[in-house]
């Protein structure tokens, strides 16, 4: 037991006491009633009697050597410190209030002593408690090694973090978070040595540059390398950045059939078609494949509140999707035959941020694969997206006074 106690000790809770004699309210302050110390061969024994059991802890400190006992909370008014320092090994004792709700006893040690055992025993007849501490002689090096206050999360809060002052947002600028899909252990769709993850990271960087050069946009990526980012983390990154717009970038491959041209998805509980439902299911499964299972993290109340928030935000997302499609159509001349779609993509579930998922093209289609691999074509696509976002921004600002706050 001594090995466990050397690092010291646990809180001893009095809440387990029971019996008719304890009809007094144990939450009241305990009283110090008696105490003594006796030297014994190789150490000392300290006994303290209080009117009721209370949570407590004990530890040693160095420079100078001392024994510390914290109680919640003991009234020391009638305590006689001299009764506790009649020992060659204890030089002096003092006690009193330490912090709100807690009191402290400190015994200055004349020589290095470590705690061999410590226990609190209650009297079932009257609720009184006796604390017995056995101290054992040791050398200074061992004492120093065992000394130190035990960490308690209720007391030892971390030091305040140094937080940089956030400059006020420029209301004339739009914050955009681009989300290159997949990455790392999740390469996404693959064809002819080209992966969706790599291609969308390249396009995301190109689009970021086009938007920045347009002026009025602050743009960041959810990932800027080939590594995995969970769906939840992607949404959290947008929220942490204070995003005004979230755009997830993809270029999927179809196992059956053929599709070509860009399509933009918005969030919906019911998919607009079977293909959209299958696509959303495959995207939402990415976290499970990477070892992250968020399927049990649902909170019904939170979901209801977020659904209410999305009632206001959904029209803004749909307007963004339509303007982006207009810009893409004008820039590259073609979009998907049914370009505006909806499905339950988890990555679009930020309740307070207009969010869309853009299928830039389909790797399973030869023509789209050729376009996606062409940097000149990608520049045209990025320019079309930029124009669509600018048109949406101007319209959204004009409609802002009409929205509910």
PDB file of N, CA and C in Angstrom, residues 255-316:
ATOM      1  N   UNK A 255     -20.616   3.651 -61.044  1.00  0.00           N
ATOM      2  CA  UNK A 255     -20.402   2.228 -61.328  1.00  0.00           C
ATOM      3  C   UNK A 255     -21.237   1.782 -62.523  1.00  0.00           C
ATOM      4  N   UNK A 256     -22.400   2.405 -62.692  1.00  0.00           N
ATOM      5  CA  UNK A 256     -23.281   2.059 -63.806  1.00  0.00           C
ATOM      6  C   UNK A 256     -23.758   3.337 -64.476  1.00  0.00           C
ATOM      7  N   UNK A 257     -24.011   3.249 -65.762  1.00  0.00           N
ATOM      8  CA  UNK A 257     -24.522   4.397 -66.490  1.00  0.00           C
ATOM      9  C   UNK A 257     -23.429   5.417 -66.750  1.00  0.00           C
ATOM     10  N   UNK A 258     -23.848   6.552 -67.283  1.00  0.00           N
ATOM     11  CA  UNK A 258     -22.893   7.593 -67.645  1.00  0.00           C
ATOM     12  C   UNK A 258     -23.462   8.940 -67.271  1.00  0.00           C
ATOM     13  N   UNK A 259     -22.608   9.835 -66.768  1.00  0.00           N
ATOM     14  CA  UNK A 259     -23.013  11.202 -66.438  1.00  0.00           C
ATOM     15  C   UNK A 259     -21.879  12.122 -66.830  1.00  0.00           C
ATOM     16  N   UNK A 260     -22.221  13.304 -67.288  1.00  0.00           N
ATOM     17  CA  UNK A 260     -21.189  14.278 -67.645  1.00  0.00           C
ATOM     18  C   UNK A 260     -21.659  15.669 -67.260  1.00  0.00           C
ATOM     19  N   UNK A 261     -20.687  16.521 -67.014  1.00  0.00           N
ATOM     20  CA  UNK A 261     -20.992  17.907 -66.678  1.00  0.00           C
ATOM     21  C   UNK A 261     -21.144  18.124 -65.185  1.00  0.00           C
ATOM     22  N   UNK A 262     -20.999  19.356 -64.793  1.00  0.00           N
ATOM     23  CA  UNK A 262     -21.051  19.714 -63.377  1.00  0.00           C
ATOM     24  C   UNK A 262     -22.477  19.648 -62.842  1.00  0.00           C
ATOM     25  N   UNK A 263     -22.581  19.297 -61.570  1.00  0.00           N
ATOM     26  CA  UNK A 263     -23.860  19.294 -60.859  1.00  0.00           C
ATOM     27  C   UNK A 263     -23.604  19.851 -59.466  1.00  0.00           C
ATOM     28  N   UNK A 264     -24.598  20.537 -58.917  1.00  0.00           N
ATOM     29  CA  UNK A 264     -24.475  21.122 -57.576  1.00  0.00           C
ATOM     30  C   UNK A 264     -25.577  20.549 -56.700  1.00  0.00           C
ATOM     31  N   UNK A 265     -25.177  20.084 -55.516  1.00  0.00           N
ATOM     32  CA  UNK A 265     -26.107  19.475 -54.566  1.00  0.00           C
ATOM     33  C   UNK A 265     -26.331  20.395 -53.374  1.00  0.00           C
ATOM     34  N   UNK A 266     -27.571  20.424 -52.907  1.00  0.00           N
ATOM     35  CA  UNK A 266     -27.894  21.081 -51.642  1.00  0.00           C
ATOM     36  C   UNK A 266     -28.441  20.016 -50.690  1.00  0.00           C
ATOM     37  N   UNK A 267     -28.514  20.364 -49.424  1.00  0.00           N
ATOM     38  CA  UNK A 267     -28.939  19.400 -48.408  1.00  0.00           C
ATOM     39  C   UNK A 267     -30.446  19.181 -48.446  1.00  0.00           C
ATOM     40  N   UNK A 268     -30.817  17.922 -48.311  1.00  0.00           N
ATOM     41  CA  UNK A 268     -32.232  17.583 -48.202  1.00  0.00           C
ATOM     42  C   UNK A 268     -32.363  16.250 -47.496  1.00  0.00           C
ATOM     43  N   UNK A 269     -33.410  16.095 -46.684  1.00  0.00           N
ATOM     44  CA  UNK A 269     -33.654  14.809 -46.028  1.00  0.00           C
ATOM     45  C   UNK A 269     -34.009  13.740 -47.040  1.00  0.00           C
ATOM     46  N   UNK A 270     -34.648  14.149 -48.120  1.00  0.00           N
ATOM     47  CA  UNK A 270     -35.032  13.212 -49.168  1.00  0.00           C
ATOM     48  C   UNK A 270     -34.258  13.550 -50.435  1.00  0.00           C
ATOM     49  N   UNK A 271     -33.569  12.563 -50.985  1.00  0.00           N
ATOM     50  CA  UNK A 271     -32.778  12.785 -52.183  1.00  0.00           C
ATOM     51  C   UNK A 271     -33.683  13.074 -53.381  1.00  0.00           C
ATOM     52  N   UNK A 272     -33.167  13.887 -54.291  1.00  0.00           N
ATOM     53  CA  UNK A 272     -33.963  14.241 -55.471  1.00  0.00           C
ATOM     54  C   UNK A 272     -34.109  13.075 -56.434  1.00  0.00           C
ATOM     55  N   UNK A 273     -33.213  12.067 -56.325  1.00  0.00           N
ATOM     56  CA  UNK A 273     -33.312  10.899 -57.195  1.00  0.00           C
ATOM     57  C   UNK A 273     -32.476   9.787 -56.584  1.00  0.00           C
ATOM     58  N   UNK A 274     -32.592   8.588 -57.105  1.00  0.00           N
ATOM     59  CA  UNK A 274     -31.904   7.423 -56.543  1.00  0.00           C
ATOM     60  C   UNK A 274     -30.384   7.561 -56.644  1.00  0.00           C
ATOM     61  N   UNK A 275     -29.898   8.139 -57.740  1.00  0.00           N
ATOM     62  CA  UNK A 275     -28.456   8.293 -57.899  1.00  0.00           C
ATOM     63  C   UNK A 275     -27.889   9.240 -56.847  1.00  0.00           C
ATOM     64  N   UNK A 276     -28.630  10.299 -56.559  1.00  0.00           N
ATOM     65  CA  UNK A 276     -28.175  11.235 -55.530  1.00  0.00           C
ATOM     66  C   UNK A 276     -28.157  10.577 -54.162  1.00  0.00           C
ATOM     67  N   UNK A 277     -29.168   9.770 -53.879  1.00  0.00           N
ATOM     68  CA  UNK A 277     -29.215   9.061 -52.599  1.00  0.00           C
ATOM     69  C   UNK A 277     -28.029   8.119 -52.448  1.00  0.00           C
ATOM     70  N   UNK A 278     -27.702   7.395 -53.519  1.00  0.00           N
ATOM     71  CA  UNK A 278     -26.570   6.471 -53.471  1.00  0.00           C
ATOM     72  C   UNK A 278     -25.258   7.216 -53.289  1.00  0.00           C
ATOM     73  N   UNK A 279     -25.139   8.366 -53.945  1.00  0.00           N
ATOM     74  CA  UNK A 279     -23.922   9.158 -53.830  1.00  0.00           C
ATOM     75  C   UNK A 279     -23.750   9.676 -52.404  1.00  0.00           C
ATOM     76  N   UNK A 280     -24.828  10.165 -51.805  1.00  0.00           N
ATOM     77  CA  UNK A 280     -24.754  10.665 -50.429  1.00  0.00           C
ATOM     78  C   UNK A 280     -24.388   9.551 -49.468  1.00  0.00           C
ATOM     79  N   UNK A 281     -24.964   8.366 -49.686  1.00  0.00           N
ATOM     80  CA  UNK A 281     -24.656   7.232 -48.814  1.00  0.00           C
ATOM     81  C   UNK A 281     -23.176   6.871 -48.897  1.00  0.00           C
ATOM     82  N   UNK A 282     -22.620   6.911 -50.106  1.00  0.00           N
ATOM     83  CA  UNK A 282     -21.209   6.573 -50.267  1.00  0.00           C
ATOM     84  C   UNK A 282     -20.320   7.623 -49.604  1.00  0.00           C
ATOM     85  N   UNK A 283     -20.649   8.895 -49.747  1.00  0.00           N
ATOM     86  CA  UNK A 283     -19.850   9.947 -49.112  1.00  0.00           C
ATOM     87  C   UNK A 283     -19.930   9.862 -47.598  1.00  0.00           C
ATOM     88  N   UNK A 284     -21.099   9.643 -47.062  1.00  0.00           N
ATOM     89  CA  UNK A 284     -21.270   9.617 -45.614  1.00  0.00           C
ATOM     90  C   UNK A 284     -20.615   8.401 -44.988  1.00  0.00           C
ATOM     91  N   UNK A 285     -20.296   7.383 -45.798  1.00  0.00           N
ATOM     92  CA  UNK A 285     -19.666   6.182 -45.292  1.00  0.00           C
ATOM     93  C   UNK A 285     -18.153   6.360 -45.138  1.00  0.00           C
ATOM     94  N   UNK A 286     -17.611   7.453 -45.662  1.00  0.00           N
ATOM     95  CA  UNK A 286     -16.161   7.647 -45.627  1.00  0.00           C
ATOM     96  C   UNK A 286     -15.608   7.624 -44.213  1.00  0.00           C
ATOM     97  N   UNK A 287     -16.311   8.231 -43.262  1.00  0.00           N
ATOM     98  CA  UNK A 287     -15.827   8.251 -41.882  1.00  0.00           C
ATOM     99  C   UNK A 287     -15.776   6.847 -41.306  1.00  0.00           C
ATOM    100  N   UNK A 288     -16.756   6.015 -41.632  1.00  0.00           N
ATOM    101  CA  UNK A 288     -16.751   4.651 -41.111  1.00  0.00           C
ATOM    102  C   UNK A 288     -15.567   3.871 -41.674  1.00  0.00           C
ATOM    103  N   UNK A 289     -15.271   4.079 -42.946  1.00  0.00           N
ATOM    104  CA  UNK A 289     -14.144   3.379 -43.558  1.00  0.00           C
ATOM    105  C   UNK A 289     -12.826   3.819 -42.944  1.00  0.00           C
ATOM    106  N   UNK A 290     -12.765   5.050 -42.429  1.00  0.00           N
ATOM    107  CA  UNK A 290     -11.538   5.561 -41.822  1.00  0.00           C
ATOM    108  C   UNK A 290     -11.474   5.271 -40.332  1.00  0.00           C
ATOM    109  N   UNK A 291     -12.423   4.521 -39.802  1.00  0.00           N
ATOM    110  CA  UNK A 291     -12.382   4.135 -38.405  1.00  0.00           C
ATOM    111  C   UNK A 291     -13.102   5.084 -37.472  1.00  0.00           C
ATOM    112  N   UNK A 292     -13.850   6.046 -37.999  1.00  0.00           N
ATOM    113  CA  UNK A 292     -14.580   6.994 -37.167  1.00  0.00           C
ATOM    114  C   UNK A 292     -16.062   6.715 -37.333  1.00  0.00           C
ATOM    115  N   UNK A 293     -16.714   6.340 -36.251  1.00  0.00           N
ATOM    116  CA  UNK A 293     -18.134   6.008 -36.312  1.00  0.00           C
ATOM    117  C   UNK A 293     -18.911   7.040 -35.521  1.00  0.00           C
ATOM    118  N   UNK A 294     -19.582   7.933 -36.233  1.00  0.00           N
ATOM    119  CA  UNK A 294     -20.371   8.972 -35.584  1.00  0.00           C
ATOM    120  C   UNK A 294     -21.864   8.643 -35.606  1.00  0.00           C
ATOM    121  N   UNK A 295     -22.169   7.401 -35.932  1.00  0.00           N
ATOM    122  CA  UNK A 295     -23.571   7.044 -36.108  1.00  0.00           C
ATOM    123  C   UNK A 295     -24.358   7.100 -34.802  1.00  0.00           C
ATOM    124  N   UNK A 296     -23.661   7.004 -33.655  1.00  0.00           N
ATOM    125  CA  UNK A 296     -24.365   7.028 -32.376  1.00  0.00           C
ATOM    126  C   UNK A 296     -24.305   8.392 -31.704  1.00  0.00           C
ATOM    127  N   UNK A 297     -23.806   9.410 -32.425  1.00  0.00           N
ATOM    128  CA  UNK A 297     -23.636  10.720 -31.806  1.00  0.00           C
ATOM    129  C   UNK A 297     -24.848  11.626 -31.990  1.00  0.00           C
ATOM    130  N   UNK A 298     -25.932  11.049 -32.434  1.00  0.00           N
ATOM    131  CA  UNK A 298     -27.129  11.839 -32.701  1.00  0.00           C
ATOM    132  C   UNK A 298     -27.718  12.412 -31.416  1.00  0.00           C
ATOM    133  N   UNK A 299     -28.184  13.634 -31.483  1.00  0.00           N
ATOM    134  CA  UNK A 299     -28.882  14.268 -30.378  1.00  0.00           C
ATOM    135  C   UNK A 299     -30.180  14.818 -30.938  1.00  0.00           C
ATOM    136  N   UNK A 300     -31.307  14.273 -30.483  1.00  0.00           N
ATOM    137  CA  UNK A 300     -32.584  14.612 -31.116  1.00  0.00           C
ATOM    138  C   UNK A 300     -32.932  16.088 -30.957  1.00  0.00           C
ATOM    139  N   UNK A 301     -32.702  16.615 -29.755  1.00  0.00           N
ATOM    140  CA  UNK A 301     -33.039  18.024 -29.534  1.00  0.00           C
ATOM    141  C   UNK A 301     -32.171  18.910 -30.412  1.00  0.00           C
ATOM    142  N   UNK A 302     -30.866  18.623 -30.445  1.00  0.00           N
ATOM    143  CA  UNK A 302     -29.960  19.425 -31.278  1.00  0.00           C
ATOM    144  C   UNK A 302     -30.356  19.353 -32.735  1.00  0.00           C
ATOM    145  N   UNK A 303     -30.738  18.159 -33.189  1.00  0.00           N
ATOM    146  CA  UNK A 303     -31.134  18.012 -34.590  1.00  0.00           C
ATOM    147  C   UNK A 303     -32.388  18.810 -34.917  1.00  0.00           C
ATOM    148  N   UNK A 304     -33.331  18.839 -33.977  1.00  0.00           N
ATOM    149  CA  UNK A 304     -34.549  19.624 -34.198  1.00  0.00           C
ATOM    150  C   UNK A 304     -34.207  21.100 -34.316  1.00  0.00           C
ATOM    151  N   UNK A 305     -33.351  21.590 -33.402  1.00  0.00           N
ATOM    152  CA  UNK A 305     -32.975  23.001 -33.438  1.00  0.00           C
ATOM    153  C   UNK A 305     -32.217  23.341 -34.715  1.00  0.00           C
ATOM    154  N   UNK A 306     -31.326  22.428 -35.143  1.00  0.00           N
ATOM    155  CA  UNK A 306     -30.588  22.691 -36.371  1.00  0.00           C
ATOM    156  C   UNK A 306     -31.500  22.659 -37.588  1.00  0.00           C
ATOM    157  N   UNK A 307     -32.493  21.781 -37.551  1.00  0.00           N
ATOM    158  CA  UNK A 307     -33.438  21.727 -38.667  1.00  0.00           C
ATOM    159  C   UNK A 307     -34.213  23.035 -38.791  1.00  0.00           C
ATOM    160  N   UNK A 308     -34.563  23.617 -37.636  1.00  0.00           N
ATOM    161  CA  UNK A 308     -35.251  24.905 -37.659  1.00  0.00           C
ATOM    162  C   UNK A 308     -34.355  25.994 -38.236  1.00  0.00           C
ATOM    163  N   UNK A 309     -33.072  25.954 -37.847  1.00  0.00           N
ATOM    164  CA  UNK A 309     -32.143  26.950 -38.377  1.00  0.00           C
ATOM    165  C   UNK A 309     -31.989  26.802 -39.885  1.00  0.00           C
ATOM    166  N   UNK A 310     -32.015  25.564 -40.373  1.00  0.00           N
ATOM    167  CA  UNK A 310     -31.832  25.331 -41.806  1.00  0.00           C
ATOM    168  C   UNK A 310     -33.025  25.822 -42.626  1.00  0.00           C
ATOM    169  N   UNK A 311     -34.177  25.992 -41.996  1.00  0.00           N
ATOM    170  CA  UNK A 311     -35.330  26.506 -42.726  1.00  0.00           C
ATOM    171  C   UNK A 311     -35.027  27.881 -43.301  1.00  0.00           C
ATOM    172  N   UNK A 312     -34.288  28.691 -42.529  1.00  0.00           N
ATOM    173  CA  UNK A 312     -33.899  30.009 -43.016  1.00  0.00           C
ATOM    174  C   UNK A 312     -32.711  29.924 -43.970  1.00  0.00           C
ATOM    175  N   UNK A 313     -31.832  28.967 -43.724  1.00  0.00           N
ATOM    176  CA  UNK A 313     -30.588  28.909 -44.481  1.00  0.00           C
ATOM    177  C   UNK A 313     -30.738  28.163 -45.812  1.00  0.00           C
ATOM    178  N   UNK A 314     -31.676  27.230 -45.895  1.00  0.00           N
ATOM    179  CA  UNK A 314     -31.821  26.420 -47.108  1.00  0.00           C
ATOM    180  C   UNK A 314     -32.047  27.257 -48.372  1.00  0.00           C
ATOM    181  N   UNK A 315     -32.899  28.287 -48.351  1.00  0.00           N
ATOM    182  CA  UNK A 315     -33.070  29.090 -49.576  1.00  0.00           C
ATOM    183  C   UNK A 315     -31.783  29.775 -50.017  1.00  0.00           C
ATOM    184  N   UNK A 316     -30.944  30.155 -49.082  1.00  0.00           N
ATOM    185  CA  UNK A 316     -29.671  30.800 -49.427  1.00  0.00           C
ATOM    186  C   UNK A 316     -28.737  29.791 -50.099  1.00  0.00           C
TER     187      UNK A 316
END
